[in-house]
Every structure is written in C-alpha cells, then in structure tokens.
Backbone as XML, in Angstrom:
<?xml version="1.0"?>
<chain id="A" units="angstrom">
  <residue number="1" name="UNK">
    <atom name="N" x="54.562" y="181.465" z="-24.692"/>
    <atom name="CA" x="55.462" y="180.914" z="-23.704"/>
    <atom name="C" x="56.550" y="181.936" z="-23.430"/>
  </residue>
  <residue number="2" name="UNK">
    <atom name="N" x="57.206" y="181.997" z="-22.336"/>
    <atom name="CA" x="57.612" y="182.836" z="-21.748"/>
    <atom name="C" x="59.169" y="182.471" z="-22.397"/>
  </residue>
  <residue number="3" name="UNK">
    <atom name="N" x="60.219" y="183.721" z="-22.464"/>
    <atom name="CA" x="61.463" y="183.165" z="-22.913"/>
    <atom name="C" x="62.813" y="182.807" z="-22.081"/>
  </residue>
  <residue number="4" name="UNK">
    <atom name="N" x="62.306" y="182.909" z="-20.804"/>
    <atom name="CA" x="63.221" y="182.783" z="-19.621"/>
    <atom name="C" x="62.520" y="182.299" z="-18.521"/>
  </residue>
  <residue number="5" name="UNK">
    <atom name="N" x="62.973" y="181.433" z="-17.850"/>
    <atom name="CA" x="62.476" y="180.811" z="-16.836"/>
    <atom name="C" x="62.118" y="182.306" z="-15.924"/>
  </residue>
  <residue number="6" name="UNK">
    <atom name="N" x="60.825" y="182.351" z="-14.953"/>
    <atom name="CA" x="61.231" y="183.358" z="-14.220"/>
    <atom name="C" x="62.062" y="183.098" z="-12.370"/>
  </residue>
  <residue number="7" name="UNK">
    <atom name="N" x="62.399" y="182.088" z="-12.585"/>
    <atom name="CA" x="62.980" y="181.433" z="-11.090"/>
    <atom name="C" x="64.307" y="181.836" z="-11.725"/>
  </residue>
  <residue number="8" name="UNK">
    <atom name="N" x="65.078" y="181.017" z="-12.479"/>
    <atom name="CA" x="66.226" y="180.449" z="-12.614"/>
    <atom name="C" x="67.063" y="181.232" z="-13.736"/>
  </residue>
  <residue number="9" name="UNK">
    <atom name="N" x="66.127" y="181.820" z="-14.313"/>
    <atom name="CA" x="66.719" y="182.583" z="-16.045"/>
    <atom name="C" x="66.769" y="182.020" z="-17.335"/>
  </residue>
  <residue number="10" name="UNK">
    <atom name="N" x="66.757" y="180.368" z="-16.588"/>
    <atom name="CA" x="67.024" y="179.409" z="-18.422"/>
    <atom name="C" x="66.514" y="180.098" z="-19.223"/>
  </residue>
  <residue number="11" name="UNK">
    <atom name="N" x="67.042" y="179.960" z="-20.605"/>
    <atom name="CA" x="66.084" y="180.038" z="-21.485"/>
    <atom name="C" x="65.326" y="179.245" z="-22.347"/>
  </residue>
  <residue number="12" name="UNK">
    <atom name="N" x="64.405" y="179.232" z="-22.753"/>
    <atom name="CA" x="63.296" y="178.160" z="-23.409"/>
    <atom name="C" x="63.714" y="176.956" z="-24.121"/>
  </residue>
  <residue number="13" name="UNK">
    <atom name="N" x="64.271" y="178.409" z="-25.051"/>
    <atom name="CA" x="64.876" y="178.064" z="-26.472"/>
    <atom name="C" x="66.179" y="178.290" z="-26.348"/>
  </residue>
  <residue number="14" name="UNK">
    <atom name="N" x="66.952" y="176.833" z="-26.948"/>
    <atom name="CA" x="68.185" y="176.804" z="-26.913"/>
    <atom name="C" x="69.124" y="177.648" z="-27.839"/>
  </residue>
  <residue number="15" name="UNK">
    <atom name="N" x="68.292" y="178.601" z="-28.557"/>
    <atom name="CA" x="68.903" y="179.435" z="-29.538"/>
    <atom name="C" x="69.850" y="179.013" z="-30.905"/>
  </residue>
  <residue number="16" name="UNK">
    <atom name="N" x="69.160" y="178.047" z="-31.670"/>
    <atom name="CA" x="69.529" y="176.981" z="-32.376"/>
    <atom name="C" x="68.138" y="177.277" z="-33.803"/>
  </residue>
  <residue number="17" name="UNK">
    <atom name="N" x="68.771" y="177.163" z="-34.766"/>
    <atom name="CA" x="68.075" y="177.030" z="-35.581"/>
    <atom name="C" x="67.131" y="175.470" z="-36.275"/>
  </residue>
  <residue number="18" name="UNK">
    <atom name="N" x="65.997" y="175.546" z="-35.860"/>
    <atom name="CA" x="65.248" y="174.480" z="-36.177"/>
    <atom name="C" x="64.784" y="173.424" z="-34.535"/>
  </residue>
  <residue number="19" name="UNK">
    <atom name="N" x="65.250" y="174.676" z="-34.006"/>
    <atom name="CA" x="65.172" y="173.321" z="-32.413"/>
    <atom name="C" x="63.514" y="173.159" z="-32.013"/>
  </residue>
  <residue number="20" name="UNK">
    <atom name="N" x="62.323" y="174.321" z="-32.877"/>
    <atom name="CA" x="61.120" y="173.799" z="-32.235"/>
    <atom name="C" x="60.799" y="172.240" z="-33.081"/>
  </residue>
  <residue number="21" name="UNK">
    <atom name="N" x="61.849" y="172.308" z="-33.819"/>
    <atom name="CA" x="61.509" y="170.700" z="-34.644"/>
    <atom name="C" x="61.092" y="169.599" z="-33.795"/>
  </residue>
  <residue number="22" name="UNK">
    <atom name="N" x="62.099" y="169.561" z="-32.504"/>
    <atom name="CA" x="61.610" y="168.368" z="-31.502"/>
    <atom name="C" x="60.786" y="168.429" z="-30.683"/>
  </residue>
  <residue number="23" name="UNK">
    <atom name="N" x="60.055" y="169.668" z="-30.500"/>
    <atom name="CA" x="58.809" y="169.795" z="-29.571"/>
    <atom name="C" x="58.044" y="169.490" z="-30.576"/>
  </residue>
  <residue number="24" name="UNK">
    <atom name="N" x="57.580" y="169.693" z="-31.957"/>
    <atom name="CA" x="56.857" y="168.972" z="-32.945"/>
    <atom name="C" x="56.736" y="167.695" z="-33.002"/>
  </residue>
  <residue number="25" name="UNK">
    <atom name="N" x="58.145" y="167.166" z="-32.916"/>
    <atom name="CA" x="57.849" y="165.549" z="-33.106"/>
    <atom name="C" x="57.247" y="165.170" z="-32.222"/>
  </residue>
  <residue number="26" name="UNK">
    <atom name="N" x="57.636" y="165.246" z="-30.341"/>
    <atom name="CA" x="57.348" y="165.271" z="-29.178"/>
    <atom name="C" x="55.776" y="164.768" z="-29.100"/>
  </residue>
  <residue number="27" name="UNK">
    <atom name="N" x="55.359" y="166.158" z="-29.819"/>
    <atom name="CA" x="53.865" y="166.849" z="-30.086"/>
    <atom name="C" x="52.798" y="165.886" z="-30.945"/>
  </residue>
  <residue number="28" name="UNK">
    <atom name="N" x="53.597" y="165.223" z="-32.222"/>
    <atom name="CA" x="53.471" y="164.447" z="-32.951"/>
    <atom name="C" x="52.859" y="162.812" z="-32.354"/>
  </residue>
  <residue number="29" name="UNK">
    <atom name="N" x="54.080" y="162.287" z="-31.591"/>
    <atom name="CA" x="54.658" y="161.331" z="-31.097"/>
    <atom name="C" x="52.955" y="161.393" z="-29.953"/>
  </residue>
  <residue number="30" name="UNK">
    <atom name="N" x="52.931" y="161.889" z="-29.372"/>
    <atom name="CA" x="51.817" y="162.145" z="-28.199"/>
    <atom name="C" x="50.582" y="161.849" z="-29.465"/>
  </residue>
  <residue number="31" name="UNK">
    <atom name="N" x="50.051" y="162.166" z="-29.645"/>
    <atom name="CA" x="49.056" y="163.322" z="-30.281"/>
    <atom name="C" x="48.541" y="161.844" z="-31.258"/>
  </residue>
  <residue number="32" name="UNK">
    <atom name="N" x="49.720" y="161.111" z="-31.889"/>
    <atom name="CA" x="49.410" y="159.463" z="-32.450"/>
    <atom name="C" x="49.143" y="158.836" z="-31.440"/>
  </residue>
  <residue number="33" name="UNK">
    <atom name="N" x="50.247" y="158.591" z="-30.255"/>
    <atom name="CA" x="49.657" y="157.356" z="-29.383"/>
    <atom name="C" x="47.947" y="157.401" z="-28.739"/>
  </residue>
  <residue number="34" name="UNK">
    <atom name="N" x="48.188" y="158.973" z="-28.108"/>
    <atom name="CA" x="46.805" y="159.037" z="-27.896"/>
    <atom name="C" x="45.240" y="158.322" z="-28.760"/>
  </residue>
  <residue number="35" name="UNK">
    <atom name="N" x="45.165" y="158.515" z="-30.101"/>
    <atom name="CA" x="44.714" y="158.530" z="-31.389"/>
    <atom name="C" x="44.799" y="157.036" z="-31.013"/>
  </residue>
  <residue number="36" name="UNK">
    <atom name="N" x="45.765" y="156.358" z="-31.566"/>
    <atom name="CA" x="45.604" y="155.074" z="-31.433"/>
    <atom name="C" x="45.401" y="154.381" z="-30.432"/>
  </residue>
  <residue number="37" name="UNK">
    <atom name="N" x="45.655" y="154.786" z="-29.463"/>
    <atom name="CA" x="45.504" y="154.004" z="-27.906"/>
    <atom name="C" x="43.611" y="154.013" z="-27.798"/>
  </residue>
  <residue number="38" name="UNK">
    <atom name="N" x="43.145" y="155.313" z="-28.201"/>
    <atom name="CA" x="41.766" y="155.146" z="-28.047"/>
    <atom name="C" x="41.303" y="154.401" z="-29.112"/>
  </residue>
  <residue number="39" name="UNK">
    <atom name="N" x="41.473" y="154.362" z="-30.287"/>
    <atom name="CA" x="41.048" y="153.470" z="-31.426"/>
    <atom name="C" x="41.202" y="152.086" z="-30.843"/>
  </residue>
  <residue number="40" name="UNK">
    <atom name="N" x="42.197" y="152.069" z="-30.231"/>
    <atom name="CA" x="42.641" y="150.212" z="-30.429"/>
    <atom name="C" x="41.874" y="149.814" z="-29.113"/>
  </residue>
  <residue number="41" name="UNK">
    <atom name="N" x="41.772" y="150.561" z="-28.253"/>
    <atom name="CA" x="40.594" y="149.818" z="-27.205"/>
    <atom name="C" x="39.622" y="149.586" z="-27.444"/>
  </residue>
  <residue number="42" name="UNK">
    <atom name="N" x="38.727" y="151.150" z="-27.603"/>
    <atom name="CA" x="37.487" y="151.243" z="-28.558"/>
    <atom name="C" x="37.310" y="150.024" z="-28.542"/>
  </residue>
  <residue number="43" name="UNK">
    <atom name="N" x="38.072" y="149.601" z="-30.252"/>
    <atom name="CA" x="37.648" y="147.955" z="-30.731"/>
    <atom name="C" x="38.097" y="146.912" z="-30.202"/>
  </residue>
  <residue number="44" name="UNK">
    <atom name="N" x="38.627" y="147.174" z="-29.176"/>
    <atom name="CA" x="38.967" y="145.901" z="-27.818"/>
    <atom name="C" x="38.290" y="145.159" z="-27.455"/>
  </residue>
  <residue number="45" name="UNK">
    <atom name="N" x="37.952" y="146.562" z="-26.830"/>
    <atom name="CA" x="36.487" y="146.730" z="-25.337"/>
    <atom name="C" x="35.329" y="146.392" z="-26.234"/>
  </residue>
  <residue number="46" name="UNK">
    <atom name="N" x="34.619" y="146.867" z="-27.314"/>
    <atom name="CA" x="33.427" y="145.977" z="-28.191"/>
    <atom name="C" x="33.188" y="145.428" z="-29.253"/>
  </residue>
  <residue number="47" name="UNK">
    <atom name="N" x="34.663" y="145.307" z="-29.775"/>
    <atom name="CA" x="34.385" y="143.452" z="-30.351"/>
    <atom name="C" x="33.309" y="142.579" z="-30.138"/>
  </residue>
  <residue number="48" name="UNK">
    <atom name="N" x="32.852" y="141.931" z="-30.864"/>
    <atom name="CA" x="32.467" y="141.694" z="-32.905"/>
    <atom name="C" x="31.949" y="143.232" z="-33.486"/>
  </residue>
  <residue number="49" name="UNK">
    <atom name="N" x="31.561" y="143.705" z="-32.612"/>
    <atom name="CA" x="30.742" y="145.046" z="-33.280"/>
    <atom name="C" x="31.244" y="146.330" z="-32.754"/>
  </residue>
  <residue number="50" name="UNK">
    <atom name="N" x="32.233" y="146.746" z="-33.249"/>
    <atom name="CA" x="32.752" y="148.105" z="-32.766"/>
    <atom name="C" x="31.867" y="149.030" z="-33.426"/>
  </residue>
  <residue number="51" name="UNK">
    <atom name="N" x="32.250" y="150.477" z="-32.913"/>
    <atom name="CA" x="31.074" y="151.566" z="-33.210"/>
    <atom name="C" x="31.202" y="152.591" z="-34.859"/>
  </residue>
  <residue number="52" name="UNK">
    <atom name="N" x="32.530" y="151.514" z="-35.818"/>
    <atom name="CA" x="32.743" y="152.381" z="-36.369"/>
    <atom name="C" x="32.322" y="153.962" z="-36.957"/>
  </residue>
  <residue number="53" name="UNK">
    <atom name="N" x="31.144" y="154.096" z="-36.800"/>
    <atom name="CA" x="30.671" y="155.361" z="-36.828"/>
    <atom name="C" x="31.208" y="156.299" z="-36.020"/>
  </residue>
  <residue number="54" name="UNK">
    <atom name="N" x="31.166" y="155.845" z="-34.930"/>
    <atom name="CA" x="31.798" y="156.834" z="-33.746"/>
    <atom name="C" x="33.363" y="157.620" z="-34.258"/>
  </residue>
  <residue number="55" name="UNK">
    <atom name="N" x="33.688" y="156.058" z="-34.140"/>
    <atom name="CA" x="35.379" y="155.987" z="-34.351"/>
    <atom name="C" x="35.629" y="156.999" z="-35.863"/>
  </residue>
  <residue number="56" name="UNK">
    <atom name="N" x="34.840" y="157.016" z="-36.579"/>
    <atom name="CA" x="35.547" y="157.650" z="-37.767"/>
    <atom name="C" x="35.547" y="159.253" z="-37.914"/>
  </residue>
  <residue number="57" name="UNK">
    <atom name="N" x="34.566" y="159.448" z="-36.920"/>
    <atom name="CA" x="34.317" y="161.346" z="-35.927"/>
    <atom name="C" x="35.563" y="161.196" z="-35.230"/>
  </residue>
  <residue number="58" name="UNK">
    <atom name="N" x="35.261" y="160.157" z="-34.249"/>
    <atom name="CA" x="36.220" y="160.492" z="-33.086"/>
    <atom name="C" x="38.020" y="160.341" z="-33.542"/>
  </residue>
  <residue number="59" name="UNK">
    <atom name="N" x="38.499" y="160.096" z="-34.435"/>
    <atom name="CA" x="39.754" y="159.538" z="-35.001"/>
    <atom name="C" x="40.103" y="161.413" z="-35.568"/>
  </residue>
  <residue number="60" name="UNK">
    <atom name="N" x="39.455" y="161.726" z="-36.095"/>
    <atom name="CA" x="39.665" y="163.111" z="-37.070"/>
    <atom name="C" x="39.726" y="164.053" z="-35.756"/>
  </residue>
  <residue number="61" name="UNK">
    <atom name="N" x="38.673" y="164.194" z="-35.031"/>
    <atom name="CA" x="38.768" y="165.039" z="-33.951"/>
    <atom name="C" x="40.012" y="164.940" z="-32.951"/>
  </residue>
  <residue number="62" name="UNK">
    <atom name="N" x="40.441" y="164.071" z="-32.572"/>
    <atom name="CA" x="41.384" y="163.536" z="-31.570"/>
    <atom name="C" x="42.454" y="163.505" z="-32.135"/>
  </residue>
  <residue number="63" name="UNK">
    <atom name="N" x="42.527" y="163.934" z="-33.464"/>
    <atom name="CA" x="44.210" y="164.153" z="-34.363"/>
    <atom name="C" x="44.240" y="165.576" z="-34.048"/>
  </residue>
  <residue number="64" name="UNK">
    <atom name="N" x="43.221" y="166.040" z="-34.512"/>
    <atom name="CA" x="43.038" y="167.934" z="-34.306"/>
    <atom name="C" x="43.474" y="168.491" z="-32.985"/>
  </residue>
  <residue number="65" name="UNK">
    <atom name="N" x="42.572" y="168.100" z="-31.828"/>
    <atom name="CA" x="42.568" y="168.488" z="-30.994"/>
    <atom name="C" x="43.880" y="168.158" z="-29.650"/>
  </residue>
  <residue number="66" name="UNK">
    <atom name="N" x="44.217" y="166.883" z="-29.896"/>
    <atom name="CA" x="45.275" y="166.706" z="-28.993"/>
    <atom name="C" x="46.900" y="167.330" z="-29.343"/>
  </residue>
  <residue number="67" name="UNK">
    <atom name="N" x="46.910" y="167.391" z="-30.223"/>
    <atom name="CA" x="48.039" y="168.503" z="-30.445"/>
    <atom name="C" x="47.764" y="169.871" z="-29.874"/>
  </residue>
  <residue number="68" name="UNK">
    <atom name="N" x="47.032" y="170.312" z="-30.321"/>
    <atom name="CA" x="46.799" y="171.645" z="-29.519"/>
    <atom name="C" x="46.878" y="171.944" z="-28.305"/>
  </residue>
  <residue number="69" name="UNK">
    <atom name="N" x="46.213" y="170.788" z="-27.636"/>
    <atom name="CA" x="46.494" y="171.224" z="-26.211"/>
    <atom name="C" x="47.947" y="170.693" z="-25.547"/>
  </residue>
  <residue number="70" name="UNK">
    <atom name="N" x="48.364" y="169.861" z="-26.200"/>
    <atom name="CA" x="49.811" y="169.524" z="-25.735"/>
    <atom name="C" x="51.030" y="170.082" z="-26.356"/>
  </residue>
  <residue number="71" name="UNK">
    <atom name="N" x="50.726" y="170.878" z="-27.191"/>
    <atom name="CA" x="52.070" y="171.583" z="-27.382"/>
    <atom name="C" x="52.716" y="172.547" z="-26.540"/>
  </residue>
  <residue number="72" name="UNK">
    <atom name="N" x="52.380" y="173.265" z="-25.433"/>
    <atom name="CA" x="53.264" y="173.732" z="-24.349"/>
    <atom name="C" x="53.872" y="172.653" z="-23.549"/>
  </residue>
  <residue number="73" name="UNK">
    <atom name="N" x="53.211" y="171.765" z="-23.508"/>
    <atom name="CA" x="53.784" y="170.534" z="-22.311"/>
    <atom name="C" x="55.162" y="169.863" z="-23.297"/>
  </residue>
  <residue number="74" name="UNK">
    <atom name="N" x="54.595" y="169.968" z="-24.682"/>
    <atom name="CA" x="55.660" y="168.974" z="-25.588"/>
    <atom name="C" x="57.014" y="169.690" z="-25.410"/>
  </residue>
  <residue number="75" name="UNK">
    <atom name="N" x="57.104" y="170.787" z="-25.860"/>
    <atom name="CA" x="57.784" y="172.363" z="-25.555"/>
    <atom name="C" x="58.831" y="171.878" z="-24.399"/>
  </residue>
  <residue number="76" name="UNK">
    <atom name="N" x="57.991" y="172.005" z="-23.645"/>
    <atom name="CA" x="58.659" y="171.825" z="-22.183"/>
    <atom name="C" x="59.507" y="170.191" z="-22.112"/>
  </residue>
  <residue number="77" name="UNK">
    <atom name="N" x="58.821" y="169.032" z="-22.377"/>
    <atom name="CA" x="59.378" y="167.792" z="-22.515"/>
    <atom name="C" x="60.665" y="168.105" z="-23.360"/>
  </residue>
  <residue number="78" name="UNK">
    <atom name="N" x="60.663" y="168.557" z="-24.704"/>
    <atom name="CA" x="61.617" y="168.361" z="-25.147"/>
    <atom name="C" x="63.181" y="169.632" z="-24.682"/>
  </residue>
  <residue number="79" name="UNK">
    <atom name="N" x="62.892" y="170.177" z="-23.844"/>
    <atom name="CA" x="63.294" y="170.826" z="-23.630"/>
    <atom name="C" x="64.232" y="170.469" z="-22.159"/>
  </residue>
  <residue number="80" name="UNK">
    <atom name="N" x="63.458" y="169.593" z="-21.512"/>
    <atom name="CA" x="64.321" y="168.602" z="-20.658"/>
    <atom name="C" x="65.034" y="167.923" z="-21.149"/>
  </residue>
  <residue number="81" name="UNK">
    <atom name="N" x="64.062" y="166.887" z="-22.020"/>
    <atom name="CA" x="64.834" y="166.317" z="-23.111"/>
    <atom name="C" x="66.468" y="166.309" z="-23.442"/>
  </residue>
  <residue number="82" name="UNK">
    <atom name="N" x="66.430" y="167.926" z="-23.847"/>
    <atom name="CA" x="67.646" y="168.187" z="-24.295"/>
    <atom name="C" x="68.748" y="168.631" z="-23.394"/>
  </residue>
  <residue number="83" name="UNK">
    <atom name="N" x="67.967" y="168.858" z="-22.539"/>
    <atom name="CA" x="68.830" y="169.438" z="-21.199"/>
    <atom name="C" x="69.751" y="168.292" z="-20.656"/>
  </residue>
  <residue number="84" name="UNK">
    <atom name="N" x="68.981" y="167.132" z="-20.674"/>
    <atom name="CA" x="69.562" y="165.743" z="-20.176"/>
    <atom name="C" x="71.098" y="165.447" z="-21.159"/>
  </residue>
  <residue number="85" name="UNK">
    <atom name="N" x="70.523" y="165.595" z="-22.415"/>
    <atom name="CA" x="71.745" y="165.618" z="-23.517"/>
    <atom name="C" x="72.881" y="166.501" z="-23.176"/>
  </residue>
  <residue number="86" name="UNK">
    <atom name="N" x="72.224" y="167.735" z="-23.211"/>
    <atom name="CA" x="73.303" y="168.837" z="-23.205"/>
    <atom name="C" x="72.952" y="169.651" z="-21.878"/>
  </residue>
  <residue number="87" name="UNK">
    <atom name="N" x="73.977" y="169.262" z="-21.141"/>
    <atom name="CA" x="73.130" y="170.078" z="-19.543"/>
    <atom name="C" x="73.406" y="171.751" z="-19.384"/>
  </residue>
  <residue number="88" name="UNK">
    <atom name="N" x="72.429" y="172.115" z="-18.743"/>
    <atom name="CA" x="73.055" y="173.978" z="-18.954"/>
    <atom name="C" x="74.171" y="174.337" z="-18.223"/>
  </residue>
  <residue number="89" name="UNK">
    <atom name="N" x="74.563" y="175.307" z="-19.521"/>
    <atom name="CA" x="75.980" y="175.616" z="-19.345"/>
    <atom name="C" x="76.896" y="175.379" z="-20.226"/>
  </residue>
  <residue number="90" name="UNK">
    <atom name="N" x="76.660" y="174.030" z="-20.673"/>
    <atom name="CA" x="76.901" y="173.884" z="-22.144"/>
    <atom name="C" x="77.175" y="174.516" z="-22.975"/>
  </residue>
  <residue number="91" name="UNK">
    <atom name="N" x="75.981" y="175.518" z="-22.954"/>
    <atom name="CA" x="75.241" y="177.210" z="-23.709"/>
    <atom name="C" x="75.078" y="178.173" z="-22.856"/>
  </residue>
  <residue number="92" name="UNK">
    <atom name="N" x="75.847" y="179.373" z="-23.460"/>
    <atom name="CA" x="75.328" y="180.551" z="-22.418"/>
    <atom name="C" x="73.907" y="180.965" z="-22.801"/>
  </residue>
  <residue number="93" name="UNK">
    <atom name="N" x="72.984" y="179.993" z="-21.603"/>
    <atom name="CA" x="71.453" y="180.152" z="-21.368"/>
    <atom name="C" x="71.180" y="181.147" z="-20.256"/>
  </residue>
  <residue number="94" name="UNK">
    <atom name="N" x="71.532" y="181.035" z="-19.567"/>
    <atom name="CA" x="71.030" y="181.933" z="-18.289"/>
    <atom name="C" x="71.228" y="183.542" z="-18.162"/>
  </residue>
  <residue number="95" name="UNK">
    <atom name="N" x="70.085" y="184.233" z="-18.459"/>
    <atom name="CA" x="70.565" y="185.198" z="-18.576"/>
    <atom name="C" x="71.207" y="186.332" z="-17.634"/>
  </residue>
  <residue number="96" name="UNK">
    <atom name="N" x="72.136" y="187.094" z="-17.965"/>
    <atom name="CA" x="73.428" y="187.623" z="-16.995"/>
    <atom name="C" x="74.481" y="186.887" z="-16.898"/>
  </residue>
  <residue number="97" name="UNK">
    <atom name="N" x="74.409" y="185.576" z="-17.317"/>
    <atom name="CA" x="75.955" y="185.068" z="-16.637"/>
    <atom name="C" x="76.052" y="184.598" z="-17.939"/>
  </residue>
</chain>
C-alpha cells in the first residue's frame, strides 16, 4: 500500500505506534461475520439435514481466506474510521504542509 495518497498527500498511516491494530480488528470483525453469516444460513436454508461435511471444509477455508483479501479494504476503513474521530490536520499528515 502506498504511503501517501497520490491526489491529496494524506498519509496512510497516522504515524502512531500500534495504529495497524485497528485495521486488524476491522479485518477480524469482517472476516467472523462473513464465517458466520455463511454458517448460519447454510443451516437455515437446509434444516433438519445440514451438510455438515461441507461446512467443516468450508468454515476453516473462509477463516483463511477472507482476511486476506480484505485487509487493504480494512486498512482503508479504518483509516476513515479514524479520520471521522480525528479529522486531518489534527496531524501534520499531508505531505509539504
């Protein structure tokens, strides 16, 4: 990921020690609902007889894999996130000024 916006200059990272912590949780936070949102339909949608076989592949895989692909987006969420909290300027982010 890039460390400065290339439009605007922000920078990514708020220059804070421990701040990728909340794109983790973010990352976290996603990465469960997903996981469970498909589990809990799954056995929704075919009740009396869900596929547990399926589900016990598909539960391990879908922990693995959905983090991975959402950690630039999480990145970015929490990074609004914080912007909303602390708006720029706050911090000298932008670089040159």
């Amino acid at each position: 990921m890039a460390d400065h916006c290339p439009r605007c200059g922000l920078a990514f990272s708020r220059g804070e020690s421990g701040y990728q912590l909340g794109a983790m949780w973010f990352n976290l936070l996603f990465a469960e609902s997903v996981a469970m949102t498909v589990f809990l339909t799954t056995v929704y949608l075919t009740w009396p007889d869900p596929p547990w076989d399926r589900l016990q592949i598909q539960g391990p895989v879908e922990a693995i894999v959905s983090p991975i692909f959402f950690y630039p987006f999480s990145k970015t969420l929490f990074l609004a996130f914080d912007l909303a909290m602390r708006p720029a300027g706050t911090l000298e982010e932008h670089r040159g000024h």
